[in-house]
mmCIF file of C-alpha atoms and ligand atoms in Angstrom:
data_model
loop_
_atom_site.group_PDB
_atom_site.id
_atom_site.type_symbol
_atom_site.label_atom_id
_atom_site.label_comp_id
_atom_site.label_asym_id
_atom_site.label_seq_id
_atom_site.Cartn_x
_atom_site.Cartn_y
_atom_site.Cartn_z
ATOM 1 C CA MET A 1 100.958 90.664 124.987
ATOM 2 C CA LEU A 2 103.528 89.123 122.617
ATOM 3 C CA ALA A 3 103.750 85.566 123.873
ATOM 4 C CA CYS A 4 107.067 83.917 123.091
ATOM 5 C CA SER A 5 108.827 82.143 125.902
ATOM 6 C CA ALA A 6 112.064 82.041 123.933
ATOM 7 C CA CYS A 7 112.394 85.812 123.427
ATOM 8 C CA ASP A 8 113.042 88.658 125.847
ATOM 9 C CA SER A 9 112.487 91.461 123.335
ATOM 10 C CA PHE A 10 111.008 91.991 119.883
ATOM 11 C CA LEU A 11 111.865 93.951 116.757
ATOM 12 C CA ILE A 12 108.750 94.290 114.601
ATOM 13 C CA THR A 13 109.278 95.526 111.048
ATOM 14 C CA HIS A 14 106.322 94.255 108.992
ATOM 15 C CA LEU A 15 104.207 97.394 108.517
ATOM 16 C CA PRO A 16 100.747 95.828 109.011
ATOM 17 C CA ASN A 17 102.080 94.387 112.291
ATOM 18 C CA VAL A 18 103.522 97.763 113.248
ATOM 19 C CA ARG A 19 100.148 99.328 112.460
ATOM 20 C CA TYR A 20 98.283 96.721 114.473
ATOM 21 C CA LEU A 21 100.441 97.309 117.551
ATOM 22 C CA THR A 22 100.818 101.090 117.430
ATOM 23 C CA GLY A 23 98.113 102.542 115.166
ATOM 24 C CA PHE A 24 100.741 104.063 112.846
ATOM 25 C CA SER A 25 99.675 103.919 109.186
ATOM 26 C CA GLY A 26 102.763 105.381 107.494
ATOM 27 C CA SER A 27 105.217 103.589 105.236
ATOM 28 C CA ALA A 28 108.283 103.475 107.504
ATOM 29 C CA GLY A 29 108.426 102.347 111.112
ATOM 30 C CA THR A 30 109.892 99.780 113.497
ATOM 31 C CA VAL A 31 108.630 98.632 116.889
ATOM 32 C CA LEU A 32 110.979 97.632 119.695
ATOM 33 C CA ILE A 33 109.525 95.927 122.745
ATOM 34 C CA THR A 34 111.851 95.095 125.629
ATOM 35 C CA PRO A 35 110.877 93.921 129.118
ATOM 36 C CA ARG A 36 111.124 97.579 130.192
ATOM 37 C CA GLN A 37 109.950 99.695 127.275
ATOM 38 C CA LYS A 38 107.753 99.861 124.192
ATOM 39 C CA LEU A 39 109.240 102.091 121.519
ATOM 40 C CA PHE A 40 108.307 103.117 117.985
ATOM 41 C CA PHE A 41 110.931 104.379 115.532
ATOM 42 C CA THR A 42 110.333 106.349 112.366
ATOM 43 C CA ASP A 43 111.983 109.156 110.407
ATOM 44 C CA SER A 44 111.341 112.882 110.408
ATOM 45 C CA ARG A 45 108.784 112.721 107.572
ATOM 46 C CA TYR A 46 106.422 111.067 110.019
ATOM 47 C CA ARG A 47 107.075 113.178 113.125
ATOM 48 C CA LEU A 48 103.611 114.789 113.169
ATOM 49 C CA GLN A 49 101.738 111.699 112.019
ATOM 50 C CA ALA A 50 103.407 109.489 114.629
ATOM 51 C CA ALA A 51 102.642 111.974 117.399
ATOM 52 C CA LYS A 52 98.993 111.823 116.382
ATOM 53 C CA GLN A 53 98.539 108.115 115.665
ATOM 54 C CA VAL A 54 100.895 106.157 117.890
ATOM 55 C CA LYS A 55 99.341 105.034 121.177
ATOM 56 C CA GLY A 56 101.113 103.218 123.980
ATOM 57 C CA TYR A 57 104.624 103.474 122.512
ATOM 58 C CA GLY A 58 107.362 106.027 123.025
ATOM 59 C CA VAL A 59 108.075 107.678 119.657
ATOM 60 C CA ARG A 60 111.709 108.105 118.592
ATOM 61 C CA ILE A 61 112.567 109.969 115.384
ATOM 62 C CA VAL A 62 115.721 108.592 113.777
ATOM 63 C CA PRO A 63 117.572 109.445 110.551
ATOM 64 C CA GLY A 64 117.101 107.082 107.601
ATOM 65 C CA ASP A 65 115.996 103.463 107.913
ATOM 66 C CA SER A 66 113.888 103.017 111.047
ATOM 67 C CA LEU A 67 115.245 99.536 111.799
ATOM 68 C CA GLU A 68 118.834 100.737 111.575
ATOM 69 C CA GLY A 69 117.942 103.748 113.705
ATOM 70 C CA CYS A 70 116.240 101.487 116.224
ATOM 71 C CA ALA A 71 119.232 99.166 116.445
ATOM 72 C CA ARG A 72 121.685 102.048 116.853
ATOM 73 C CA TYR A 73 119.446 103.569 119.529
ATOM 74 C CA ALA A 74 119.376 100.269 121.440
ATOM 75 C CA VAL A 75 123.177 100.058 121.330
ATOM 76 C CA SER A 76 123.797 103.684 122.298
ATOM 77 C CA ARG A 77 121.351 103.466 125.232
ATOM 78 C CA ARG A 78 122.684 100.046 126.225
ATOM 79 C CA LEU A 79 119.152 98.624 126.234
ATOM 80 C CA LYS A 80 119.003 95.066 127.548
ATOM 81 C CA LEU A 81 117.563 93.070 124.650
ATOM 82 C CA GLY A 82 118.455 89.547 125.789
ATOM 83 C CA VAL A 83 117.203 87.146 123.131
ATOM 84 C CA ALA A 84 115.673 89.444 120.480
ATOM 85 C CA GLY A 85 112.861 88.093 118.290
ATOM 86 C CA TYR A 86 112.697 89.469 114.760
ATOM 87 C CA GLU A 87 110.491 88.748 111.746
ATOM 88 C CA ALA A 88 112.695 86.641 109.473
ATOM 89 C CA GLY A 89 110.024 86.289 106.789
ATOM 90 C CA ARG A 90 109.441 90.039 106.706
ATOM 91 C CA LEU A 91 113.003 91.326 106.522
ATOM 92 C CA SER A 92 115.267 91.514 103.498
ATOM 93 C CA HIS A 93 118.560 89.713 103.852
ATOM 94 C CA LYS A 94 120.382 93.014 103.486
ATOM 95 C CA ARG A 95 118.519 94.587 106.420
ATOM 96 C CA PHE A 96 119.073 91.457 108.494
ATOM 97 C CA LEU A 97 122.823 91.623 107.902
ATOM 98 C CA LEU A 98 122.781 95.278 108.920
ATOM 99 C CA LEU A 99 120.825 94.434 112.059
ATOM 100 C CA ARG A 100 123.234 91.653 112.971
ATOM 101 C CA ARG A 101 126.219 93.923 112.453
ATOM 102 C CA ILE A 102 124.866 96.702 114.641
ATOM 103 C CA LEU A 103 123.507 94.396 117.354
ATOM 104 C CA ARG A 104 126.699 92.396 117.590
ATOM 105 C CA GLY A 105 126.506 90.015 120.532
ATOM 106 C CA VAL A 106 122.693 90.090 120.675
ATOM 107 C CA ASN A 107 121.075 86.698 120.220
ATOM 108 C CA LEU A 108 118.627 87.214 117.321
ATOM 109 C CA ARG A 109 115.884 84.643 117.049
ATOM 110 C CA ASP A 110 113.221 84.174 114.390
ATOM 111 C CA ALA A 111 109.872 85.125 115.938
ATOM 112 C CA SER A 112 107.909 85.100 112.660
ATOM 113 C CA GLY A 113 104.162 85.116 112.980
ATOM 114 C CA ILE A 114 104.068 86.351 116.538
ATOM 115 C CA VAL A 115 101.988 89.453 115.751
ATOM 116 C CA GLU A 116 100.059 87.739 112.947
ATOM 117 C CA LYS A 117 98.769 85.328 115.593
ATOM 118 C CA LEU A 118 97.313 88.221 117.579
ATOM 119 C CA ARG A 119 95.683 89.568 114.417
ATOM 120 C CA LEU A 120 93.793 86.369 113.581
ATOM 121 C CA VAL A 121 90.707 87.075 115.719
ATOM 122 C CA LYS A 122 89.193 90.456 115.026
ATOM 123 C CA SER A 123 87.821 92.754 117.721
ATOM 124 C CA ARG A 124 84.363 94.289 117.358
ATOM 125 C CA ALA A 125 85.964 97.530 116.162
ATOM 126 C CA GLU A 126 87.992 95.681 113.529
ATOM 127 C CA GLN A 127 84.947 93.723 112.411
ATOM 128 C CA ALA A 128 83.000 96.965 111.998
ATOM 129 C CA LYS A 129 85.678 98.320 109.633
ATOM 130 C CA ILE A 130 85.710 95.143 107.574
ATOM 131 C CA ARG A 131 81.905 95.231 107.379
ATOM 132 C CA ARG A 132 82.038 98.800 106.106
ATOM 133 C CA ALA A 133 84.586 97.821 103.464
ATOM 134 C CA CYS A 134 82.253 94.994 102.395
ATOM 135 C CA ARG A 135 79.322 97.395 101.995
ATOM 136 C CA ILE A 136 81.440 99.702 99.835
ATOM 137 C CA ALA A 137 82.466 96.811 97.559
ATOM 138 C CA ASP A 138 78.888 95.496 97.371
ATOM 139 C CA ALA A 139 77.637 98.926 96.322
ATOM 140 C CA ALA A 140 80.247 99.183 93.580
ATOM 141 C CA LEU A 141 79.225 95.822 92.102
ATOM 142 C CA ALA A 142 75.585 96.888 92.238
ATOM 143 C CA ALA A 143 76.535 100.082 90.388
ATOM 144 C CA LEU A 144 78.305 97.996 87.744
ATOM 145 C CA THR A 145 75.098 96.106 86.974
ATOM 146 C CA ARG A 146 73.509 99.429 85.961
ATOM 147 C CA GLN A 147 76.281 100.131 83.449
ATOM 148 C CA GLN A 148 76.752 99.148 79.843
ATOM 149 C CA VAL A 149 79.721 96.797 79.977
ATOM 150 C CA THR A 150 79.910 95.123 76.564
ATOM 151 C CA GLY A 151 81.940 97.212 74.160
ATOM 152 C CA LYS A 152 84.059 98.554 77.034
ATOM 153 C CA SER A 153 87.501 97.348 77.979
ATOM 154 C CA GLU A 154 88.388 95.427 81.122
ATOM 155 C CA GLU A 155 90.410 98.467 82.206
ATOM 156 C CA ASP A 156 87.329 100.695 81.795
ATOM 157 C CA VAL A 157 85.399 98.381 84.107
ATOM 158 C CA ALA A 158 88.237 98.245 86.661
ATOM 159 C CA TRP A 159 88.503 102.021 86.727
ATOM 160 C CA PHE A 160 84.730 102.401 87.085
ATOM 161 C CA LEU A 161 84.750 100.052 90.097
ATOM 162 C CA GLU A 162 87.779 101.719 91.630
ATOM 163 C CA SER A 163 86.330 105.205 91.341
ATOM 164 C CA VAL A 164 82.948 104.120 92.753
ATOM 165 C CA MET A 165 84.664 102.482 95.731
ATOM 166 C CA ARG A 166 86.914 105.457 96.423
ATOM 167 C CA LYS A 167 83.974 107.866 96.191
ATOM 168 C CA GLY A 168 82.028 105.461 98.415
ATOM 169 C CA GLY A 169 84.578 105.891 101.185
ATOM 170 C CA SER A 170 87.234 103.276 100.499
ATOM 171 C CA GLY A 171 90.850 104.033 101.280
ATOM 172 C CA ALA A 172 93.594 102.832 98.939
ATOM 173 C CA LEU A 173 92.474 99.604 97.308
ATOM 174 C CA PRO A 174 94.122 96.567 98.905
ATOM 175 C CA PHE A 175 95.064 95.096 95.515
ATOM 176 C CA VAL A 176 94.773 95.804 91.802
ATOM 177 C CA ILE A 177 91.257 94.949 90.603
ATOM 178 C CA ILE A 178 91.010 91.800 88.531
ATOM 179 C CA VAL A 179 88.718 92.005 85.507
ATOM 180 C CA ALA A 180 89.181 88.957 83.302
ATOM 181 C CA SER A 181 86.731 88.473 80.442
ATOM 182 C CA GLY A 182 86.084 85.756 77.866
ATOM 183 C CA PRO A 183 88.941 83.220 77.619
ATOM 184 C CA ARG A 184 90.992 85.435 79.939
ATOM 185 C CA SER A 185 88.627 84.523 82.786
ATOM 186 C CA ALA A 186 90.507 81.195 82.903
ATOM 187 C CA MET A 187 93.442 83.145 84.406
ATOM 188 C CA PRO A 188 92.703 83.171 88.149
ATOM 189 C CA HIS A 189 94.617 86.449 88.612
ATOM 190 C CA GLY A 190 94.053 88.126 85.270
ATOM 191 C CA ALA A 191 94.562 91.837 85.920
ATOM 192 C CA ALA A 192 92.420 94.072 83.683
ATOM 193 C CA THR A 193 93.736 94.702 80.185
ATOM 194 C CA GLY A 194 92.577 96.686 77.169
ATOM 195 C CA ARG A 195 90.562 93.679 75.941
ATOM 196 C CA VAL A 196 87.058 94.722 74.877
ATOM 197 C CA ILE A 197 84.281 92.752 76.573
ATOM 198 C CA ARG A 198 81.877 91.063 74.165
ATOM 199 C CA LYS A 199 78.418 89.564 74.430
ATOM 200 C CA GLY A 200 77.946 86.013 75.743
ATOM 201 C CA GLU A 201 81.110 85.847 77.841
ATOM 202 C CA LEU A 202 82.117 85.286 81.423
ATOM 203 C CA VAL A 203 83.665 88.227 83.292
ATOM 204 C CA VAL A 204 85.492 87.550 86.557
ATOM 205 C CA VAL A 205 85.728 90.613 88.819
ATOM 206 C CA ASP A 206 87.870 90.269 91.982
ATOM 207 C CA MET A 207 88.294 93.340 94.135
ATOM 208 C CA GLY A 208 88.397 94.803 97.602
ATOM 209 C CA ALA A 209 87.832 98.042 99.462
ATOM 210 C CA SER A 210 89.508 99.241 102.656
ATOM 211 C CA VAL A 211 88.364 101.214 105.680
ATOM 212 C CA ASP A 212 91.037 102.444 108.135
ATOM 213 C CA GLY A 213 93.388 99.902 106.599
ATOM 214 C CA TYR A 214 90.975 96.966 107.024
ATOM 215 C CA CYS A 215 90.139 95.160 103.791
ATOM 216 C CA CYS A 216 87.456 93.061 102.253
ATOM 217 C CA ASP A 217 87.768 90.722 99.288
ATOM 218 C CA ILE A 218 84.983 89.724 96.910
ATOM 219 C CA THR A 219 84.799 88.004 93.536
ATOM 220 C CA ARG A 220 81.810 87.722 91.286
ATOM 221 C CA THR A 221 81.661 86.113 87.882
ATOM 222 C CA PHE A 222 79.185 87.779 85.540
ATOM 223 C CA ALA A 223 77.730 86.778 82.181
ATOM 224 C CA THR A 224 77.298 89.234 79.307
ATOM 225 C CA GLY A 225 74.401 87.357 77.713
ATOM 226 C CA PRO A 226 73.541 83.686 77.127
ATOM 227 C CA LEU A 227 76.505 81.364 77.777
ATOM 228 C CA PRO A 228 77.603 78.060 76.231
ATOM 229 C CA ALA A 229 76.164 75.164 78.279
ATOM 230 C CA ARG A 230 79.544 74.141 79.661
ATOM 231 C CA LEU A 231 80.261 77.566 81.154
ATOM 232 C CA LYS A 232 76.814 77.656 82.743
ATOM 233 C CA GLN A 233 77.499 74.225 84.172
ATOM 234 C CA ILE A 234 80.833 75.206 85.737
ATOM 235 C CA TYR A 235 79.198 78.277 87.263
ATOM 236 C CA ASN A 236 76.701 76.065 89.053
ATOM 237 C CA ILE A 237 79.399 73.664 90.241
ATOM 238 C CA VAL A 238 81.422 76.515 91.762
ATOM 239 C CA ARG A 239 78.355 77.996 93.375
ATOM 240 C CA GLU A 240 77.418 74.677 94.958
ATOM 241 C CA ALA A 241 81.021 74.169 96.121
ATOM 242 C CA GLN A 242 81.001 77.582 97.782
ATOM 243 C CA GLU A 243 77.687 76.900 99.499
ATOM 244 C CA LEU A 244 78.987 73.589 100.870
ATOM 245 C CA ALA A 245 82.267 75.156 101.982
ATOM 246 C CA LEU A 246 80.495 78.042 103.737
ATOM 247 C CA ASN A 247 78.701 75.544 105.957
ATOM 248 C CA GLY A 248 82.094 74.287 107.113
ATOM 249 C CA VAL A 249 83.271 77.728 108.292
ATOM 250 C CA ARG A 250 82.648 77.151 111.997
ATOM 251 C CA PRO A 251 84.611 77.820 115.159
ATOM 252 C CA GLY A 252 86.710 74.823 116.157
ATOM 253 C CA ALA A 253 86.798 73.413 112.621
ATOM 254 C CA PRO A 254 90.170 72.816 110.971
ATOM 255 C CA ALA A 255 90.736 75.522 108.339
ATOM 256 C CA ALA A 256 91.527 72.705 105.902
ATOM 257 C CA GLU A 257 88.011 71.311 106.221
ATOM 258 C CA PRO A 258 86.032 73.789 104.034
ATOM 259 C CA ASP A 259 88.761 73.449 101.393
ATOM 260 C CA ARG A 260 88.371 69.668 101.450
ATOM 261 C CA VAL A 261 84.585 69.945 101.071
ATOM 262 C CA ALA A 262 84.721 72.401 98.139
ATOM 263 C CA ARG A 263 87.493 70.479 96.414
ATOM 264 C CA GLY A 264 85.636 67.213 96.842
ATOM 265 C CA HIS A 265 82.528 68.648 95.200
ATOM 266 C CA ILE A 266 84.431 70.080 92.218
ATOM 267 C CA LYS A 267 86.404 66.852 91.804
ATOM 268 C CA ALA A 268 83.241 64.734 91.902
ATOM 269 C CA ALA A 269 81.868 66.903 89.082
ATOM 270 C CA GLY A 270 84.912 65.928 87.010
ATOM 271 C CA TYR A 271 86.996 69.108 87.393
ATOM 272 C CA GLY A 272 89.527 68.238 90.106
ATOM 273 C CA ARG A 273 92.454 69.615 88.108
ATOM 274 C CA GLU A 274 90.733 72.859 87.166
ATOM 275 C CA PHE A 275 90.649 74.134 90.775
ATOM 276 C CA GLY A 276 94.318 74.835 91.403
ATOM 277 C CA HIS A 277 94.378 77.418 94.181
ATOM 278 C CA SER A 278 93.385 77.099 97.799
ATOM 279 C CA LEU A 279 89.874 77.867 99.037
ATOM 280 C CA GLY A 280 90.536 81.041 100.964
ATOM 281 C CA HIS A 281 92.510 83.169 103.392
ATOM 282 C CA GLY A 282 92.090 85.538 106.275
ATOM 283 C CA VAL A 283 91.303 89.212 105.581
ATOM 284 C CA GLY A 284 92.144 92.136 107.840
ATOM 285 C CA LEU A 285 94.905 94.735 107.751
ATOM 286 C CA GLU A 286 96.167 92.685 104.817
ATOM 287 C CA ALA A 287 94.008 91.369 101.999
ATOM 288 C CA HIS A 288 95.779 88.033 102.382
ATOM 289 C CA GLU A 289 96.626 86.896 105.882
ATOM 290 C CA GLY A 290 96.010 83.937 108.164
ATOM 291 C CA PRO A 291 94.178 81.717 108.764
ATOM 292 C CA TRP A 292 94.758 79.801 105.532
ATOM 293 C CA LEU A 293 91.824 77.802 104.178
ATOM 294 C CA ALA A 294 93.970 75.326 102.321
ATOM 295 C CA ALA A 295 94.412 71.571 102.088
ATOM 296 C CA ARG A 296 97.632 71.611 104.105
ATOM 297 C CA SER A 297 96.621 74.309 106.573
ATOM 298 C CA ARG A 298 97.158 73.528 110.234
ATOM 299 C CA ASP A 299 95.085 76.516 111.379
ATOM 300 C CA THR A 300 91.880 76.123 113.350
ATOM 301 C CA LEU A 301 88.938 78.445 112.799
ATOM 302 C CA ALA A 302 87.748 80.552 115.730
ATOM 303 C CA ALA A 303 84.885 82.981 116.292
ATOM 304 C CA GLY A 304 85.885 86.495 115.230
ATOM 305 C CA MET A 305 88.138 85.447 112.362
ATOM 306 C CA THR A 306 87.339 86.952 108.955
ATOM 307 C CA VAL A 307 88.125 84.727 106.009
ATOM 308 C CA THR A 308 87.332 84.375 102.335
ATOM 309 C CA VAL A 309 85.658 81.386 100.728
ATOM 310 C CA GLU A 310 86.536 81.394 97.043
ATOM 311 C CA PRO A 311 86.374 78.194 95.053
ATOM 312 C CA GLY A 312 87.147 78.546 91.345
ATOM 313 C CA LEU A 313 87.211 76.486 88.211
ATOM 314 C CA TYR A 314 89.248 77.444 85.161
ATOM 315 C CA ILE A 315 89.182 75.868 81.705
ATOM 316 C CA GLU A 316 91.934 76.998 79.374
ATOM 317 C CA ASP A 317 90.756 78.741 76.173
ATOM 318 C CA GLN A 318 87.135 78.720 77.349
ATOM 319 C CA GLY A 319 86.723 80.550 80.593
ATOM 320 C CA GLY A 320 86.738 80.473 84.348
ATOM 321 C CA VAL A 321 84.467 81.047 87.305
ATOM 322 C CA ARG A 322 85.270 82.127 90.849
ATOM 323 C CA ILE A 323 82.834 83.162 93.554
ATOM 324 C CA GLU A 324 84.343 84.742 96.652
ATOM 325 C CA ASP A 325 82.882 86.194 99.790
ATOM 326 C CA THR A 326 84.332 87.699 102.936
ATOM 327 C CA VAL A 327 82.958 85.741 105.859
ATOM 328 C CA LEU A 328 82.987 86.297 109.613
ATOM 329 C CA VAL A 329 83.331 83.133 111.666
ATOM 330 C CA GLY A 330 80.426 83.563 114.081
ATOM 331 C CA SER A 331 80.156 81.869 117.465
ATOM 332 C CA ARG A 332 77.800 79.315 115.938
ATOM 333 C CA SER A 333 77.339 79.907 112.214
ATOM 334 C CA PRO A 334 79.242 81.775 109.526
ATOM 335 C CA LEU A 335 78.172 85.310 108.692
ATOM 336 C CA VAL A 336 78.688 86.232 105.044
ATOM 337 C CA LEU A 337 79.648 89.928 105.127
ATOM 338 C CA THR A 338 79.665 90.580 101.379
ATOM 339 C CA SER A 339 76.091 90.463 100.215
ATOM 340 C CA PHE A 340 76.066 90.960 96.430
ATOM 341 C CA PRO A 341 73.877 88.143 94.948
ATOM 342 C CA ARG A 342 75.693 84.913 94.242
ATOM 343 C CA GLN A 343 73.478 83.689 91.436
ATOM 344 C CA LEU A 344 74.744 84.345 87.916
ATOM 345 C CA THR A 345 74.101 88.044 87.246
ATOM 346 C CA LEU A 346 73.778 89.398 83.732
ATOM 347 C CA LEU A 347 75.673 92.488 82.610
ATOM 348 C CA ARG A 348 74.554 94.513 79.615
HETATM 349 ZN ZN1 ZN B 401 89.706 88.211 95.874
HETATM 350 ZN ZN1 ZN B 402 90.805 86.333 98.078
#
């Protein structure tokens, strides 16, 4: 299952990876896979939950930190770990030092990304959860269009969207909702503030829902009345860039390709420097995961991957536009899973 010719055993500590392997959704757990056993370690708070959720792994309840408990267990049982792969990018230095001290003599090797690789292509069951999350987010945006928005604060709007999504069946939101209005929309990650939304502005809303831990990610940029010509123009440029990029989301294509296409379009329109971030990312148990749709990405797209396509254009002191959809890489063509209209929608 975990393919790494250099390692004999694995210590998995990144919680989304632990969840992917075992089904455990709690906040503390470590997986140990040796040639002879598959074990899951957690503390007593999760005894009942682990018994219910964990499939295919022997559950061991240990005191305190599950990684420390796992390492001490391995030593006391004289488990043969051989070369042990661990997740260097997912472990604090302090916990690594502890691990090295307890597993003295064990050859620890960085096996970063080994589970993430398995997570790239989504099963039918995973796709179904992501689709449900997309429908929940779509419905919340539709509900927003029926609300009075001008005169309310960005925080009011964020809370409205959050409560509609939670009532609509979403689990914990994968990230804090971005509501950035007026000049603040030029901040690509402008979390909602107390700023009151006025007429004739852009409002960027970036949010996601989750179902059984699986996320979606969608951004729409709204207008609260007639816009200055320049802002209308940048909206159209971003929309065209997204359309072009979506066509490049095909199995076998380099993940850098849609980014190149979108960036080329925005640059040709004279705004190369105003599109600073990458085009998109994978979505699954994490809102941001591989594959990376970025200029320097070395990933290749494959059927069953779920990714975002989110070009943006941001002009300081004036405003910004981003349009983002969650997209399933189909066997032939891309399937856009978030379906809220992409044309400029007016909010009251
Ligand atoms: Zn987003
Ligand atoms: Zn995103």
